[in-house]
Amino acid sequence: MPNITSKEKRDRLLFIIKVLRQHEVLRNFLKQKDPKEVRLALEKLGPTFIKAGQLLSTRPDLISPAFIKEFRKLQDNVQIDPFTTVQKTLEAEYNCPLTDIFLQFDERPFASGSIGQTHHALLHDHTPVVVKVQHPNVSELVETDLSLFKEALRILKFVPDLSVIDPKEIFTEIQTSLLTEIDTQIELKNGLEFYRLNNNDGIIRVPKVYPKYSASKILVNQAMPGQSIKKLTATKATKADKPLRTILAKTLVKNFKSSP
């Protein structure tokens, strides 16, 4: 990651403080009130804070059901980059026009997360793929935020209302998750290994990863139709879903037990 300057850290800190005040984040979070305001603030503050909210959305021992419900929206409602920005990133990474790589590229993404967004595309041999492209300046922003978070840990340990939360533990989770996601080579390597170990294992089908078309800020995978697993894991799933849920659960347990 690139080095950050003192001015960049100061400017970022002032922006964070401004957003936290606008949405009264500390008061709302500590009193577990107005979760929408807190969620909006996390979205404004970008990937590091979005990731923090996503991690907290899995911790009913730390936050109320209303906050969990609101923070789960951070999984799907991340602001998208305009196509001109995406094209600029792609062509800079490939060092050639986008049309040299793809026969067709959907300008509007079908998903957007804290680190990047994903588009449907066609390779020149008509292979359908999905292309994950990092948001601009994500590495620099995350590096700055992690540096500020680390400094803040020294202060947070003296805040009595946070005694139920281990800020150091949360920071470590955020740091590990973000740095892994930002390093496309790790995701690429993991994708190739996951495909090798799991594809065609019973009902499991895993999309191929295409190293040839991937780059430091780009990951290209085979496109596979389907629905989110959330449909089957939802508490209000229909009776018709139960047999499939049983098969899925048994497959996941078997796959987990057989993993090296």
PDB file of C-alpha atoms in Angstrom:
ATOM      1  CA  MET A   1       0.000   0.000   0.000  1.00  0.00           C
ATOM      2  CA  PRO A   2       1.183   3.579  -0.634  1.00  0.00           C
ATOM      3  CA  ASN A   3       2.435   5.716   2.249  1.00  0.00           C
ATOM      4  CA  ILE A   4       0.016   8.305   3.608  1.00  0.00           C
ATOM      5  CA  THR A   5       0.932  11.840   4.597  1.00  0.00           C
ATOM      6  CA  SER A   6       0.135  13.662   7.821  1.00  0.00           C
ATOM      7  CA  LYS A   7      -2.123  16.046   5.896  1.00  0.00           C
ATOM      8  CA  GLU A   8      -4.113  13.160   4.404  1.00  0.00           C
ATOM      9  CA  LYS A   9      -4.605  11.651   7.849  1.00  0.00           C
ATOM     10  CA  ARG A  10      -5.628  15.009   9.316  1.00  0.00           C
ATOM     11  CA  ASP A  11      -8.083  15.745   6.499  1.00  0.00           C
ATOM     12  CA  ARG A  12      -9.580  12.272   6.778  1.00  0.00           C
ATOM     13  CA  LEU A  13      -9.908  12.568  10.556  1.00  0.00           C
ATOM     14  CA  LEU A  14     -11.707  15.905  10.242  1.00  0.00           C
ATOM     15  CA  PHE A  15     -14.112  14.395   7.695  1.00  0.00           C
ATOM     16  CA  ILE A  16     -14.806  11.400   9.957  1.00  0.00           C
ATOM     17  CA  ILE A  17     -15.509  13.670  12.925  1.00  0.00           C
ATOM     18  CA  LYS A  18     -17.820  15.825  10.785  1.00  0.00           C
ATOM     19  CA  VAL A  19     -19.883  12.833   9.609  1.00  0.00           C
ATOM     20  CA  LEU A  20     -20.039  11.271  13.075  1.00  0.00           C
ATOM     21  CA  ARG A  21     -21.365  14.552  14.465  1.00  0.00           C
ATOM     22  CA  GLN A  22     -23.875  15.080  11.666  1.00  0.00           C
ATOM     23  CA  HIS A  23     -25.465  11.704  12.361  1.00  0.00           C
ATOM     24  CA  GLU A  24     -24.855  11.709  16.144  1.00  0.00           C
ATOM     25  CA  VAL A  25     -23.254   8.287  15.684  1.00  0.00           C
ATOM     26  CA  LEU A  26     -21.613   7.857  19.096  1.00  0.00           C
ATOM     27  CA  ARG A  27     -24.736   8.836  21.047  1.00  0.00           C
ATOM     28  CA  ASN A  28     -27.038   6.769  18.818  1.00  0.00           C
ATOM     29  CA  PHE A  29     -24.779   3.725  18.878  1.00  0.00           C
ATOM     30  CA  LEU A  30     -24.165   3.735  22.622  1.00  0.00           C
ATOM     31  CA  LYS A  31     -27.882   4.198  23.339  1.00  0.00           C
ATOM     32  CA  GLN A  32     -28.828   1.864  20.449  1.00  0.00           C
ATOM     33  CA  LYS A  33     -31.136   4.487  18.933  1.00  0.00           C
ATOM     34  CA  ASP A  34     -31.835   5.577  15.349  1.00  0.00           C
ATOM     35  CA  PRO A  35     -29.884   2.822  13.541  1.00  0.00           C
ATOM     36  CA  LYS A  36     -30.656   4.317  10.132  1.00  0.00           C
ATOM     37  CA  GLU A  37     -28.633   7.437  10.963  1.00  0.00           C
ATOM     38  CA  VAL A  38     -25.689   5.305  12.014  1.00  0.00           C
ATOM     39  CA  ARG A  39     -25.924   3.205   8.847  1.00  0.00           C
ATOM     40  CA  LEU A  40     -26.013   6.310   6.647  1.00  0.00           C
ATOM     41  CA  ALA A  41     -22.900   7.617   8.381  1.00  0.00           C
ATOM     42  CA  LEU A  42     -21.040   4.334   7.799  1.00  0.00           C
ATOM     43  CA  GLU A  43     -21.937   4.452   4.100  1.00  0.00           C
ATOM     44  CA  LYS A  44     -20.660   8.030   3.806  1.00  0.00           C
ATOM     45  CA  LEU A  45     -17.385   7.109   5.511  1.00  0.00           C
ATOM     46  CA  GLY A  46     -16.607   4.316   3.073  1.00  0.00           C
ATOM     47  CA  PRO A  47     -15.159   0.799   3.013  1.00  0.00           C
ATOM     48  CA  THR A  48     -13.526   0.578   6.441  1.00  0.00           C
ATOM     49  CA  PHE A  49     -16.652   1.747   8.243  1.00  0.00           C
ATOM     50  CA  ILE A  50     -18.954  -0.301   6.006  1.00  0.00           C
ATOM     51  CA  LYS A  51     -16.900  -3.374   6.867  1.00  0.00           C
ATOM     52  CA  ALA A  52     -17.208  -2.547  10.574  1.00  0.00           C
ATOM     53  CA  GLY A  53     -20.987  -2.355  10.191  1.00  0.00           C
ATOM     54  CA  GLN A  54     -21.085  -5.634   8.250  1.00  0.00           C
ATOM     55  CA  LEU A  55     -19.112  -7.401  10.974  1.00  0.00           C
ATOM     56  CA  LEU A  56     -21.333  -5.950  13.696  1.00  0.00           C
ATOM     57  CA  SER A  57     -24.431  -7.110  11.792  1.00  0.00           C
ATOM     58  CA  THR A  58     -23.376 -10.676  12.654  1.00  0.00           C
ATOM     59  CA  ARG A  59     -23.032  -9.940  16.382  1.00  0.00           C
ATOM     60  CA  PRO A  60     -26.451 -10.031  18.144  1.00  0.00           C
ATOM     61  CA  ASP A  61     -24.512 -10.222  21.409  1.00  0.00           C
ATOM     62  CA  LEU A  62     -23.262  -6.661  20.855  1.00  0.00           C
ATOM     63  CA  ILE A  63     -26.046  -4.730  19.106  1.00  0.00           C
ATOM     64  CA  SER A  64     -29.844  -4.692  19.116  1.00  0.00           C
ATOM     65  CA  PRO A  65     -32.039  -6.470  16.521  1.00  0.00           C
ATOM     66  CA  ALA A  66     -32.952  -3.065  15.029  1.00  0.00           C
ATOM     67  CA  PHE A  67     -29.278  -2.265  14.446  1.00  0.00           C
ATOM     68  CA  ILE A  68     -28.601  -5.733  13.023  1.00  0.00           C
ATOM     69  CA  LYS A  69     -31.467  -5.320  10.560  1.00  0.00           C
ATOM     70  CA  GLU A  70     -30.229  -1.879   9.480  1.00  0.00           C
ATOM     71  CA  PHE A  71     -26.546  -2.866   9.261  1.00  0.00           C
ATOM     72  CA  ARG A  72     -27.426  -5.844   7.052  1.00  0.00           C
ATOM     73  CA  LYS A  73     -28.408  -3.306   4.407  1.00  0.00           C
ATOM     74  CA  LEU A  74     -24.711  -2.466   4.158  1.00  0.00           C
ATOM     75  CA  GLN A  75     -24.274  -5.796   2.360  1.00  0.00           C
ATOM     76  CA  ASP A  76     -26.324  -4.651  -0.628  1.00  0.00           C
ATOM     77  CA  ASN A  77     -26.879  -0.890  -0.638  1.00  0.00           C
ATOM     78  CA  VAL A  78     -23.361   0.411  -1.285  1.00  0.00           C
ATOM     79  CA  GLN A  79     -23.152   3.384  -3.639  1.00  0.00           C
ATOM     80  CA  ILE A  80     -21.984   2.493  -7.160  1.00  0.00           C
ATOM     81  CA  ASP A  81     -19.275   4.156  -9.242  1.00  0.00           C
ATOM     82  CA  PRO A  82     -20.211   5.654 -12.640  1.00  0.00           C
ATOM     83  CA  PHE A  83     -19.157   3.634 -15.664  1.00  0.00           C
ATOM     84  CA  THR A  84     -16.630   6.269 -16.724  1.00  0.00           C
ATOM     85  CA  THR A  85     -14.757   5.632 -13.467  1.00  0.00           C
ATOM     86  CA  VAL A  86     -14.945   1.858 -13.886  1.00  0.00           C
ATOM     87  CA  GLN A  87     -13.733   2.063 -17.487  1.00  0.00           C
ATOM     88  CA  LYS A  88     -10.806   4.241 -16.449  1.00  0.00           C
ATOM     89  CA  THR A  89      -9.739   1.689 -13.819  1.00  0.00           C
ATOM     90  CA  LEU A  90     -10.096  -1.248 -16.222  1.00  0.00           C
ATOM     91  CA  GLU A  91      -8.178   0.363 -19.062  1.00  0.00           C
ATOM     92  CA  ALA A  92      -5.417   1.517 -16.713  1.00  0.00           C
ATOM     93  CA  GLU A  93      -5.037  -2.013 -15.348  1.00  0.00           C
ATOM     94  CA  TYR A  94      -5.181  -3.697 -18.769  1.00  0.00           C
ATOM     95  CA  ASN A  95      -3.201  -0.948 -20.489  1.00  0.00           C
ATOM     96  CA  CYS A  96      -5.487  -1.216 -23.517  1.00  0.00           C
ATOM     97  CA  PRO A  97      -9.041  -0.287 -24.569  1.00  0.00           C
ATOM     98  CA  LEU A  98     -11.840  -2.174 -22.822  1.00  0.00           C
ATOM     99  CA  THR A  99     -13.030  -3.537 -26.174  1.00  0.00           C
ATOM    100  CA  ASP A 100      -9.731  -5.399 -26.588  1.00  0.00           C
ATOM    101  CA  ILE A 101     -10.625  -7.568 -23.594  1.00  0.00           C
ATOM    102  CA  PHE A 102     -14.414  -7.814 -23.659  1.00  0.00           C
ATOM    103  CA  LEU A 103     -16.884  -8.296 -26.483  1.00  0.00           C
ATOM    104  CA  GLN A 104     -19.600  -6.852 -24.262  1.00  0.00           C
ATOM    105  CA  PHE A 105     -19.522  -5.122 -20.877  1.00  0.00           C
ATOM    106  CA  ASP A 106     -22.617  -4.124 -18.900  1.00  0.00           C
ATOM    107  CA  GLU A 107     -22.167  -0.532 -17.784  1.00  0.00           C
ATOM    108  CA  ARG A 108     -24.405  -0.905 -14.742  1.00  0.00           C
ATOM    109  CA  PRO A 109     -23.145  -3.252 -11.998  1.00  0.00           C
ATOM    110  CA  PHE A 110     -25.433  -5.938 -10.603  1.00  0.00           C
ATOM    111  CA  ALA A 111     -23.754  -5.764  -7.174  1.00  0.00           C
ATOM    112  CA  SER A 112     -21.642  -3.307  -5.220  1.00  0.00           C
ATOM    113  CA  GLY A 113     -19.731  -3.849  -1.981  1.00  0.00           C
ATOM    114  CA  SER A 114     -17.381  -1.928   0.257  1.00  0.00           C
ATOM    115  CA  ILE A 115     -14.300  -2.737  -1.840  1.00  0.00           C
ATOM    116  CA  GLY A 116     -15.624  -2.922  -5.388  1.00  0.00           C
ATOM    117  CA  GLN A 117     -18.538  -3.552  -7.694  1.00  0.00           C
ATOM    118  CA  THR A 118     -19.347  -6.392 -10.084  1.00  0.00           C
ATOM    119  CA  HIS A 119     -20.422  -6.266 -13.727  1.00  0.00           C
ATOM    120  CA  HIS A 120     -21.623  -8.840 -16.244  1.00  0.00           C
ATOM    121  CA  ALA A 121     -19.484  -9.120 -19.391  1.00  0.00           C
ATOM    122  CA  LEU A 122     -18.665 -11.350 -22.358  1.00  0.00           C
ATOM    123  CA  LEU A 123     -15.188 -12.375 -23.418  1.00  0.00           C
ATOM    124  CA  HIS A 124     -14.424 -12.414 -27.140  1.00  0.00           C
ATOM    125  CA  ASP A 125     -15.038 -16.177 -27.251  1.00  0.00           C
ATOM    126  CA  HIS A 126     -18.568 -15.442 -25.907  1.00  0.00           C
ATOM    127  CA  THR A 127     -17.798 -16.819 -22.434  1.00  0.00           C
ATOM    128  CA  PRO A 128     -20.064 -15.042 -19.907  1.00  0.00           C
ATOM    129  CA  VAL A 129     -18.099 -13.671 -16.976  1.00  0.00           C
ATOM    130  CA  VAL A 130     -18.508 -11.421 -13.963  1.00  0.00           C
ATOM    131  CA  VAL A 131     -15.920  -8.697 -13.444  1.00  0.00           C
ATOM    132  CA  LYS A 132     -15.200  -7.327  -9.971  1.00  0.00           C
ATOM    133  CA  VAL A 133     -13.588  -3.881 -10.127  1.00  0.00           C
ATOM    134  CA  GLN A 134     -12.226  -2.062  -7.078  1.00  0.00           C
ATOM    135  CA  HIS A 135     -13.567   1.355  -6.183  1.00  0.00           C
ATOM    136  CA  PRO A 136     -11.073   4.200  -6.800  1.00  0.00           C
ATOM    137  CA  ASN A 137      -8.468   4.923  -4.110  1.00  0.00           C
ATOM    138  CA  VAL A 138      -9.742   2.104  -1.882  1.00  0.00           C
ATOM    139  CA  SER A 139      -6.234   1.042  -0.811  1.00  0.00           C
ATOM    140  CA  GLU A 140      -5.244   4.568   0.217  1.00  0.00           C
ATOM    141  CA  LEU A 141      -8.515   5.162   2.070  1.00  0.00           C
ATOM    142  CA  VAL A 142      -8.344   1.875   3.958  1.00  0.00           C
ATOM    143  CA  GLU A 143      -4.702   2.445   4.903  1.00  0.00           C
ATOM    144  CA  THR A 144      -5.557   5.885   6.303  1.00  0.00           C
ATOM    145  CA  ASP A 145      -8.565   4.606   8.231  1.00  0.00           C
ATOM    146  CA  LEU A 146      -6.729   1.626   9.707  1.00  0.00           C
ATOM    147  CA  SER A 147      -3.948   3.951  10.843  1.00  0.00           C
ATOM    148  CA  LEU A 148      -6.494   6.238  12.527  1.00  0.00           C
ATOM    149  CA  PHE A 149      -8.333   3.279  14.074  1.00  0.00           C
ATOM    150  CA  LYS A 150      -5.076   1.988  15.537  1.00  0.00           C
ATOM    151  CA  GLU A 151      -4.377   5.342  17.157  1.00  0.00           C
ATOM    152  CA  ALA A 152      -7.952   5.541  18.452  1.00  0.00           C
ATOM    153  CA  LEU A 153      -7.607   2.204  20.283  1.00  0.00           C
ATOM    154  CA  ARG A 154      -5.476   3.915  22.916  1.00  0.00           C
ATOM    155  CA  ILE A 155      -8.383   6.258  23.688  1.00  0.00           C
ATOM    156  CA  LEU A 156     -11.313   3.848  23.366  1.00  0.00           C
ATOM    157  CA  LYS A 157     -10.061   1.581  26.141  1.00  0.00           C
ATOM    158  CA  PHE A 158     -10.835   4.395  28.599  1.00  0.00           C
ATOM    159  CA  VAL A 159     -14.491   4.733  27.470  1.00  0.00           C
ATOM    160  CA  PRO A 160     -16.594   2.860  30.088  1.00  0.00           C
ATOM    161  CA  ASP A 161     -19.672   2.472  27.843  1.00  0.00           C
ATOM    162  CA  LEU A 162     -17.597   0.401  25.417  1.00  0.00           C
ATOM    163  CA  SER A 163     -16.550  -2.154  28.026  1.00  0.00           C
ATOM    164  CA  VAL A 164     -18.896  -4.756  26.510  1.00  0.00           C
ATOM    165  CA  ILE A 165     -17.036  -4.468  23.185  1.00  0.00           C
ATOM    166  CA  ASP A 166     -13.399  -5.376  22.619  1.00  0.00           C
ATOM    167  CA  PRO A 167     -12.261  -2.616  20.186  1.00  0.00           C
ATOM    168  CA  LYS A 168      -8.938  -4.368  19.578  1.00  0.00           C
ATOM    169  CA  GLU A 169     -10.689  -7.584  18.548  1.00  0.00           C
ATOM    170  CA  ILE A 170     -13.011  -5.719  16.172  1.00  0.00           C
ATOM    171  CA  PHE A 171     -10.072  -3.760  14.721  1.00  0.00           C
ATOM    172  CA  THR A 172      -8.161  -6.997  14.055  1.00  0.00           C
ATOM    173  CA  GLU A 173     -11.192  -8.526  12.285  1.00  0.00           C
ATOM    174  CA  ILE A 174     -11.690  -5.409  10.154  1.00  0.00           C
ATOM    175  CA  GLN A 175      -7.999  -5.162   9.274  1.00  0.00           C
ATOM    176  CA  THR A 176      -7.657  -8.829   8.298  1.00  0.00           C
ATOM    177  CA  SER A 177     -10.852  -8.831   6.248  1.00  0.00           C
ATOM    178  CA  LEU A 178     -10.137  -5.581   4.393  1.00  0.00           C
ATOM    179  CA  LEU A 179      -6.491  -6.279   3.606  1.00  0.00           C
ATOM    180  CA  THR A 180      -7.423  -9.729   2.274  1.00  0.00           C
ATOM    181  CA  GLU A 181     -10.180  -8.305   0.053  1.00  0.00           C
ATOM    182  CA  ILE A 182      -7.999  -5.507  -1.288  1.00  0.00           C
ATOM    183  CA  ASP A 183      -5.229  -7.908  -2.293  1.00  0.00           C
ATOM    184  CA  THR A 184      -6.772  -9.392  -5.436  1.00  0.00           C
ATOM    185  CA  GLN A 185      -3.957 -11.928  -5.684  1.00  0.00           C
ATOM    186  CA  ILE A 186      -5.101 -13.526  -2.420  1.00  0.00           C
ATOM    187  CA  GLU A 187      -8.687 -13.690  -3.664  1.00  0.00           C
ATOM    188  CA  LEU A 188      -7.480 -15.072  -6.995  1.00  0.00           C
ATOM    189  CA  LYS A 189      -5.381 -17.775  -5.326  1.00  0.00           C
ATOM    190  CA  ASN A 190      -8.212 -18.699  -2.952  1.00  0.00           C
ATOM    191  CA  GLY A 191     -10.678 -18.875  -5.846  1.00  0.00           C
ATOM    192  CA  LEU A 192      -8.461 -21.229  -7.833  1.00  0.00           C
ATOM    193  CA  GLU A 193      -7.911 -23.468  -4.805  1.00  0.00           C
ATOM    194  CA  PHE A 194     -11.605 -23.482  -3.876  1.00  0.00           C
ATOM    195  CA  TYR A 195     -12.497 -24.483  -7.443  1.00  0.00           C
ATOM    196  CA  ARG A 196      -9.948 -27.312  -7.392  1.00  0.00           C
ATOM    197  CA  LEU A 197     -11.166 -28.712  -4.083  1.00  0.00           C
ATOM    198  CA  ASN A 198     -14.926 -28.273  -4.414  1.00  0.00           C
ATOM    199  CA  ASN A 199     -16.168 -28.108  -8.009  1.00  0.00           C
ATOM    200  CA  ASN A 200     -18.412 -31.079  -8.883  1.00  0.00           C
ATOM    201  CA  ASP A 201     -18.268 -32.365  -5.313  1.00  0.00           C
ATOM    202  CA  GLY A 202     -21.829 -33.624  -5.085  1.00  0.00           C
ATOM    203  CA  ILE A 203     -24.237 -30.767  -5.795  1.00  0.00           C
ATOM    204  CA  ILE A 204     -21.532 -28.109  -5.535  1.00  0.00           C
ATOM    205  CA  ARG A 205     -20.616 -26.106  -8.631  1.00  0.00           C
ATOM    206  CA  VAL A 206     -17.908 -23.457  -8.367  1.00  0.00           C
ATOM    207  CA  PRO A 207     -17.254 -20.703 -10.943  1.00  0.00           C
ATOM    208  CA  LYS A 208     -13.870 -20.714 -12.656  1.00  0.00           C
ATOM    209  CA  VAL A 209     -11.433 -17.909 -11.994  1.00  0.00           C
ATOM    210  CA  TYR A 210      -9.631 -16.401 -14.992  1.00  0.00           C
ATOM    211  CA  PRO A 211      -6.107 -15.273 -13.996  1.00  0.00           C
ATOM    212  CA  LYS A 212      -5.432 -14.195 -17.605  1.00  0.00           C
ATOM    213  CA  TYR A 213      -8.063 -11.459 -17.368  1.00  0.00           C
ATOM    214  CA  SER A 214      -7.539 -10.529 -13.707  1.00  0.00           C
ATOM    215  CA  ALA A 215      -5.226  -7.776 -12.451  1.00  0.00           C
ATOM    216  CA  SER A 216      -4.313  -5.953  -9.245  1.00  0.00           C
ATOM    217  CA  LYS A 217      -7.717  -4.210  -9.057  1.00  0.00           C
ATOM    218  CA  ILE A 218      -9.742  -6.652 -11.179  1.00  0.00           C
ATOM    219  CA  LEU A 219     -11.034 -10.184 -10.624  1.00  0.00           C
ATOM    220  CA  VAL A 220     -12.772 -12.081 -13.428  1.00  0.00           C
ATOM    221  CA  ASN A 221     -14.869 -15.189 -12.757  1.00  0.00           C
ATOM    222  CA  GLN A 222     -17.132 -17.432 -14.793  1.00  0.00           C
ATOM    223  CA  ALA A 223     -20.740 -16.237 -14.665  1.00  0.00           C
ATOM    224  CA  MET A 224     -23.150 -18.727 -13.071  1.00  0.00           C
ATOM    225  CA  PRO A 225     -26.903 -18.144 -12.762  1.00  0.00           C
ATOM    226  CA  GLY A 226     -28.561 -18.582  -9.399  1.00  0.00           C
ATOM    227  CA  GLN A 227     -30.113 -16.978  -6.347  1.00  0.00           C
ATOM    228  CA  SER A 228     -28.575 -15.799  -3.123  1.00  0.00           C
ATOM    229  CA  ILE A 229     -28.307 -18.442  -0.405  1.00  0.00           C
ATOM    230  CA  LYS A 230     -30.131 -15.934   1.793  1.00  0.00           C
ATOM    231  CA  LYS A 231     -33.387 -17.151   0.239  1.00  0.00           C
ATOM    232  CA  LEU A 232     -32.899 -20.616   1.705  1.00  0.00           C
ATOM    233  CA  THR A 233     -31.415 -19.551   5.023  1.00  0.00           C
ATOM    234  CA  ALA A 234     -34.158 -17.020   5.755  1.00  0.00           C
ATOM    235  CA  THR A 235     -36.208 -17.823   8.850  1.00  0.00           C
ATOM    236  CA  LYS A 236     -39.419 -17.403   6.819  1.00  0.00           C
ATOM    237  CA  ALA A 237     -38.484 -19.909   4.113  1.00  0.00           C
ATOM    238  CA  THR A 238     -41.468 -21.856   2.776  1.00  0.00           C
ATOM    239  CA  LYS A 239     -42.211 -25.534   3.481  1.00  0.00           C
ATOM    240  CA  ALA A 240     -41.238 -26.290  -0.123  1.00  0.00           C
ATOM    241  CA  ASP A 241     -37.748 -24.981   0.635  1.00  0.00           C
ATOM    242  CA  LYS A 242     -37.177 -27.325   3.587  1.00  0.00           C
ATOM    243  CA  PRO A 243     -35.983 -30.417   1.636  1.00  0.00           C
ATOM    244  CA  LEU A 244     -33.485 -28.298  -0.276  1.00  0.00           C
ATOM    245  CA  ARG A 245     -32.347 -26.626   2.930  1.00  0.00           C
ATOM    246  CA  THR A 246     -31.713 -30.071   4.435  1.00  0.00           C
ATOM    247  CA  ILE A 247     -29.670 -31.179   1.429  1.00  0.00           C
ATOM    248  CA  LEU A 248     -27.726 -27.926   1.503  1.00  0.00           C
ATOM    249  CA  ALA A 249     -26.983 -28.218   5.226  1.00  0.00           C
ATOM    250  CA  LYS A 250     -25.764 -31.812   4.886  1.00  0.00           C
ATOM    251  CA  THR A 251     -23.598 -30.903   1.884  1.00  0.00           C
ATOM    252  CA  LEU A 252     -21.995 -27.959   3.692  1.00  0.00           C
ATOM    253  CA  VAL A 253     -21.266 -30.083   6.785  1.00  0.00           C
ATOM    254  CA  LYS A 254     -19.778 -32.878   4.654  1.00  0.00           C
ATOM    255  CA  ASN A 255     -17.736 -30.407   2.648  1.00  0.00           C
ATOM    256  CA  PHE A 256     -16.465 -28.693   5.799  1.00  0.00           C
ATOM    257  CA  LYS A 257     -15.458 -31.980   7.443  1.00  0.00           C
ATOM    258  CA  SER A 258     -13.574 -33.124   4.329  1.00  0.00           C
ATOM    259  CA  SER A 259     -11.703 -29.820   3.898  1.00  0.00           C
ATOM    260  CA  PRO A 260      -7.919 -30.064   4.424  1.00  0.00           C
TER     261      PRO A 260
END
